Amino acid sequence: MQLLVRREHSRQELAQKLAKHAETAEEIEIVLDELAKRGMLSDARFAEMRTHILAKKFGASRIAQDLRARGVSDELADKAVDSTRSSEIERARAAWTKRFRAPPANALEKAKQMRFLQGRGFSFDTIRAVVPAKSSAAGDGDDDAGAGE
């Protein structure tokens, strides 16, 4: 009970923490089933809570990966992550601004900034929307927009 009072846990996380206190895996399953029956343990609630915390810094793919690593089903992870997709560009822009604060001076710097956001789990489309063109071309607008004209 003390573990659940501090924060939400996934079923897998709680099973791992209880393993050192139980004699058999069957005992753990009985306890986990009882906690779930009483509404004290919920992977869906854990996924929502964890997504809310991680959404401040990370993109959808990184959040989904974290949830799956903690034992949340693919279906629950995808459902929890879907709620963050609408704000992904704003969150990526905030992460980029906090880290870099200035447009890239050259192609190497732009690649570095893009890799940073990619490592945070943001999609390529989001990254392209957030990372500005090189600072020397900042007054020209979007370099790719007029390429076909």
Tab-separated table of C-alpha atoms in Angstrom:
chain	number	residue	atom	x	y	z
A	1	MET	CA	0.000	0.000	0.000
A	2	GLN	CA	2.877	2.379	0.748
A	3	LEU	CA	4.105	2.055	-2.827
A	4	LEU	CA	0.724	3.031	-4.236
A	5	VAL	CA	0.349	6.006	-1.901
A	6	ARG	CA	3.463	7.695	-3.318
A	7	ARG	CA	2.529	7.452	-6.993
A	8	GLU	CA	0.696	5.359	-9.572
A	9	HIS	CA	2.433	2.165	-10.674
A	10	SER	CA	1.861	-0.119	-13.632
A	11	ARG	CA	0.985	-3.714	-12.851
A	12	GLN	CA	4.426	-4.836	-14.044
A	13	GLU	CA	6.281	-2.259	-11.929
A	14	LEU	CA	4.379	-3.180	-8.792
A	15	ALA	CA	4.905	-6.893	-9.428
A	16	GLN	CA	8.666	-6.315	-9.671
A	17	LYS	CA	8.712	-4.334	-6.446
A	18	LEU	CA	6.636	-6.924	-4.595
A	19	ALA	CA	8.692	-9.868	-5.887
A	20	LYS	CA	11.306	-9.501	-3.158
A	21	HIS	CA	8.601	-9.723	-0.467
A	22	ALA	CA	6.622	-12.696	-1.786
A	23	GLU	CA	7.449	-16.383	-1.831
A	24	THR	CA	5.732	-17.177	-5.125
A	25	ALA	CA	4.594	-15.343	-8.225
A	26	GLU	CA	1.100	-16.659	-7.530
A	27	GLU	CA	0.935	-14.638	-4.292
A	28	ILE	CA	1.861	-11.483	-6.198
A	29	GLU	CA	-0.832	-12.101	-8.813
A	30	ILE	CA	-3.465	-12.547	-6.115
A	31	VAL	CA	-2.472	-9.251	-4.473
A	32	LEU	CA	-2.365	-7.422	-7.810
A	33	ASP	CA	-5.762	-8.798	-8.840
A	34	GLU	CA	-7.263	-7.669	-5.531
A	35	LEU	CA	-5.757	-4.180	-5.867
A	36	ALA	CA	-7.081	-3.884	-9.416
A	37	LYS	CA	-10.518	-5.114	-8.294
A	38	ARG	CA	-10.619	-2.391	-5.621
A	39	GLY	CA	-9.560	0.254	-8.139
A	40	MET	CA	-6.233	0.892	-6.439
A	41	LEU	CA	-4.158	-0.364	-9.380
A	42	SER	CA	-4.872	0.656	-12.949
A	43	ASP	CA	-2.572	0.567	-15.955
A	44	ALA	CA	-4.847	3.059	-17.719
A	45	ARG	CA	-4.574	5.539	-14.846
A	46	PHE	CA	-0.815	4.968	-14.671
A	47	ALA	CA	-0.495	5.595	-18.427
A	48	GLU	CA	-2.412	8.878	-18.167
A	49	MET	CA	-0.347	10.064	-15.200
A	50	ARG	CA	2.976	9.090	-16.758
A	51	THR	CA	2.014	10.645	-20.084
A	52	HIS	CA	1.103	13.905	-18.378
A	53	ILE	CA	4.486	14.020	-16.631
A	54	LEU	CA	6.572	13.092	-19.683
A	55	ALA	CA	4.654	15.322	-22.106
A	56	LYS	CA	6.388	18.356	-20.645
A	57	LYS	CA	9.715	17.294	-22.176
A	58	PHE	CA	9.184	14.486	-24.664
A	59	GLY	CA	7.405	13.649	-27.901
A	60	ALA	CA	4.784	10.998	-28.536
A	61	SER	CA	7.119	8.206	-29.620
A	62	ARG	CA	9.369	8.581	-26.569
A	63	ILE	CA	6.353	8.594	-24.233
A	64	ALA	CA	4.882	5.484	-25.873
A	65	GLN	CA	8.260	3.731	-25.617
A	66	ASP	CA	8.496	4.570	-21.900
A	67	LEU	CA	4.985	3.274	-21.215
A	68	ARG	CA	5.622	0.026	-23.055
A	69	ALA	CA	8.887	-0.466	-21.162
A	70	ARG	CA	6.924	-0.171	-17.922
A	71	GLY	CA	4.491	-2.912	-18.938
A	72	VAL	CA	1.600	-0.886	-20.332
A	73	SER	CA	-0.156	-2.580	-23.247
A	74	ASP	CA	0.263	-1.152	-26.749
A	75	GLU	CA	-3.431	-0.229	-26.838
A	76	LEU	CA	-3.317	1.743	-23.560
A	77	ALA	CA	-0.015	3.395	-24.506
A	78	ASP	CA	-1.373	4.527	-27.880
A	79	LYS	CA	-4.565	5.835	-26.285
A	80	ALA	CA	-2.640	7.819	-23.661
A	81	VAL	CA	-0.219	9.245	-26.232
A	82	ASP	CA	-2.989	10.305	-28.625
A	83	SER	CA	-4.017	12.998	-26.164
A	84	THR	CA	-0.582	14.637	-26.476
A	85	ARG	CA	-0.361	14.768	-30.265
A	86	SER	CA	-2.369	17.992	-30.575
A	87	SER	CA	0.199	19.934	-28.552
A	88	GLU	CA	3.323	18.271	-29.926
A	89	ILE	CA	4.555	21.274	-31.935
A	90	GLU	CA	4.185	23.618	-28.962
A	91	ARG	CA	5.993	21.189	-26.670
A	92	ALA	CA	8.786	20.663	-29.203
A	93	ARG	CA	9.146	24.421	-29.670
A	94	ALA	CA	9.387	24.890	-25.896
A	95	ALA	CA	12.070	22.188	-25.617
A	96	TRP	CA	14.000	23.651	-28.559
A	97	THR	CA	13.785	27.212	-27.190
A	98	LYS	CA	14.910	26.145	-23.730
A	99	ARG	CA	17.922	24.304	-25.131
A	100	PHE	CA	19.076	26.467	-28.059
A	101	ARG	CA	17.363	29.896	-28.032
A	102	ALA	CA	18.837	30.848	-31.439
A	103	PRO	CA	18.433	29.598	-35.008
A	104	PRO	CA	21.232	27.380	-36.287
A	105	ALA	CA	24.146	29.207	-37.889
A	106	ASN	CA	24.936	26.397	-40.330
A	107	ALA	CA	23.851	22.954	-41.508
A	108	LEU	CA	25.848	21.141	-38.812
A	109	GLU	CA	24.185	23.138	-36.067
A	110	LYS	CA	20.770	22.550	-37.619
A	111	ALA	CA	21.434	18.801	-37.692
A	112	LYS	CA	22.476	18.925	-34.038
A	113	GLN	CA	19.270	20.715	-33.080
A	114	MET	CA	17.175	18.271	-35.086
A	115	ARG	CA	18.896	15.268	-33.468
A	116	PHE	CA	18.183	16.748	-30.040
A	117	LEU	CA	14.447	16.874	-30.765
A	118	GLN	CA	14.528	13.452	-32.400
A	119	GLY	CA	16.102	12.042	-29.248
A	120	ARG	CA	13.255	13.550	-27.273
A	121	GLY	CA	10.810	11.514	-29.359
A	122	PHE	CA	9.336	14.176	-31.615
A	123	SER	CA	8.300	13.252	-35.151
A	124	PHE	CA	10.258	14.453	-38.177
A	125	ASP	CA	7.329	16.624	-39.329
A	126	THR	CA	7.219	18.299	-35.929
A	127	ILE	CA	10.978	18.819	-35.929
A	128	ARG	CA	10.885	20.425	-39.374
A	129	ALA	CA	8.144	22.770	-38.181
A	130	VAL	CA	10.105	23.789	-35.083
A	131	VAL	CA	13.761	24.062	-36.086
A	132	PRO	CA	14.156	27.295	-38.040
A	133	ALA	CA	16.218	27.708	-41.151
A	134	LYS	CA	19.814	28.857	-40.812
A	135	SER	CA	20.098	32.297	-39.217
A	136	SER	CA	21.525	33.796	-42.428
A	137	ALA	CA	18.341	32.776	-44.240
A	138	ALA	CA	16.012	33.703	-41.387
A	139	GLY	CA	14.729	36.749	-43.261
A	140	ASP	CA	14.014	34.707	-46.394
A	141	GLY	CA	11.239	32.671	-44.789
A	142	ASP	CA	10.860	28.918	-45.246
A	143	ASP	CA	13.522	27.623	-47.655
A	144	ASP	CA	11.416	24.629	-48.743
A	145	ALA	CA	8.168	26.527	-49.376
A	146	GLY	CA	9.174	28.208	-52.627
A	147	ALA	CA	11.429	25.471	-54.012
A	148	GLY	CA	9.009	24.474	-56.770
A	149	GLU	CA	8.394	27.954	-58.128
